[in-house]
Coordinates of C-alpha atoms in Angstrom, one line a residue:
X121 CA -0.2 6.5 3.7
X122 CA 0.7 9.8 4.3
X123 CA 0.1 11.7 7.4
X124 CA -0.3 8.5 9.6
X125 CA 3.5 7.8 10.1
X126 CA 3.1 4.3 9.7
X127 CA 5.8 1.6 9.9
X128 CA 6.4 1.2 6.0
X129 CA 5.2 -3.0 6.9
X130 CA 1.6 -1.1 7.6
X131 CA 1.7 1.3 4.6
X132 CA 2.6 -1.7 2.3
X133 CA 0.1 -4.0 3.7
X134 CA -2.6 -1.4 3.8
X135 CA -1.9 -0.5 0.4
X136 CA -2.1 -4.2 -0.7
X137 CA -5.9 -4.1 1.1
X138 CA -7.2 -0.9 -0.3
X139 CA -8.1 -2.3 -3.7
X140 CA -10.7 -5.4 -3.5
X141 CA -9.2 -6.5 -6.3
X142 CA -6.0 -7.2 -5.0
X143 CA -7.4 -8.7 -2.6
X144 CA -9.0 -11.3 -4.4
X145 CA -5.6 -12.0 -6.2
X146 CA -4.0 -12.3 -3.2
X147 CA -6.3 -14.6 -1.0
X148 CA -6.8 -16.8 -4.3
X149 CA -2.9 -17.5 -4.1
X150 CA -2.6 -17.6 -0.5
X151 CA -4.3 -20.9 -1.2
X152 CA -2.1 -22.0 -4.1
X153 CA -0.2 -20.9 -6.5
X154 CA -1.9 -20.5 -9.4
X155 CA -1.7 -19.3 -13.6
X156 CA -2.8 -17.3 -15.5
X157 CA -5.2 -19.7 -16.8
X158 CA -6.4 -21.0 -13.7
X159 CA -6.7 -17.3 -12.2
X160 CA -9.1 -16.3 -14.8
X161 CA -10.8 -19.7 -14.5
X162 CA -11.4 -18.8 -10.9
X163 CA -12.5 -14.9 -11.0
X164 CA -15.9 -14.6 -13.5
X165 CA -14.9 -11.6 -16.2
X166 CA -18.3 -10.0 -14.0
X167 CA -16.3 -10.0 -10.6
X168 CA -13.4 -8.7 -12.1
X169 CA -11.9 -7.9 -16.1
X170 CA -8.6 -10.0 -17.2
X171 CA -6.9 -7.0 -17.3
X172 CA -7.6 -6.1 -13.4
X173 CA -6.2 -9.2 -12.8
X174 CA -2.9 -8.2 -14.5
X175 CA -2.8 -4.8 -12.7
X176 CA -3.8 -6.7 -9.1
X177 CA -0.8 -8.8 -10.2
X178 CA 1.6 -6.2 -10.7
X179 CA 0.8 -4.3 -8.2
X180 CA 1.1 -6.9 -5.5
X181 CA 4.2 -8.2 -7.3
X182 CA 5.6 -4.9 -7.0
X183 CA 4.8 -4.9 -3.0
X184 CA 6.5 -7.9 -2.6
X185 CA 3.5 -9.9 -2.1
X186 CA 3.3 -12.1 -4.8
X187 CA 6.1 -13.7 -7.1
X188 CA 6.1 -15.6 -9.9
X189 CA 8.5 -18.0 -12.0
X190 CA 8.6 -15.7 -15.0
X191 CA 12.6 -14.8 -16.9
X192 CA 13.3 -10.9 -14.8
X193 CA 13.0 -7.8 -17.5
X194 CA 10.1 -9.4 -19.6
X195 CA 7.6 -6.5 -20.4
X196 CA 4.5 -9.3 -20.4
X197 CA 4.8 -12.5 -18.9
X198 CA 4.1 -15.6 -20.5
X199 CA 0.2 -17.3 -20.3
X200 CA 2.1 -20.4 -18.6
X201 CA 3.5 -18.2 -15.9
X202 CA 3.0 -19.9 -12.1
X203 CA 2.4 -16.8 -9.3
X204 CA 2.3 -17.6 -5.9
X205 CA 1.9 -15.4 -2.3
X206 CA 5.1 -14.8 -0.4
X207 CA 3.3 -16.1 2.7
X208 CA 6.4 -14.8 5.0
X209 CA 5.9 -11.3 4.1
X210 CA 2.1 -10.9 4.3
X211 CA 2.3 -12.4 7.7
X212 CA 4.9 -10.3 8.7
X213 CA 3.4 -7.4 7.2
X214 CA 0.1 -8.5 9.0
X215 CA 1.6 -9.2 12.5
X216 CA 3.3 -5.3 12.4
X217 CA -0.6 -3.7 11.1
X218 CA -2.1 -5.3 14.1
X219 CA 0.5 -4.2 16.5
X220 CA 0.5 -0.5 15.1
X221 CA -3.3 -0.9 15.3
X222 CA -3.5 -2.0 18.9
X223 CA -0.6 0.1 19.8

């Protein structure tokens, strides 16, 4: 976030937070890993579209947070892809926001 000169573990973990959607992704998978299928089996079209799934997915994949077992360079991903939360990371991204926070 710009202007707070945070540690860039508190800028990627705030940044994973500040969409609610990406936080349902995330705390779904945090549980298990998890398709496509089974993602959109578990989040009602009314709480969230299939394609803010996708971007939540993307964007959390891109912050490290979540991986998947998908072939690297596809443009789209296959329906049987698995995702699941890289639990080391988030806690460690976690542990470094609460120690900026409490200073």
């Amino acid at each position: 976030m710009p202007g707070i000169n945070a540690p860039e573990r508190v800028d990627r973990f705030h940044e994973a937070y500040s969409a609610p959607t990406r936080a349902i992704v995330l705390r779904i998978l945090l549980k298990k890993s998890r398709t496509y299928t089974e993602l959109f089996d578990l989040i009602p079209e009314d709480v969230m579209s299939r394609n803010s799934v996708h971007e939540a997915l993307k964007d959390l994949g891109r912050l490290g947070y979540v991986e998947d077992d998908a072939a690297d360079g596809l443009k789209r991903r296959p329906p049987k892809t698995t995702f699941w939360a890289n639990r080391e990371l988030i806690a460690d991204d976690l542990g470094a926001t609460v120690a900026y926070l409490l200073g």
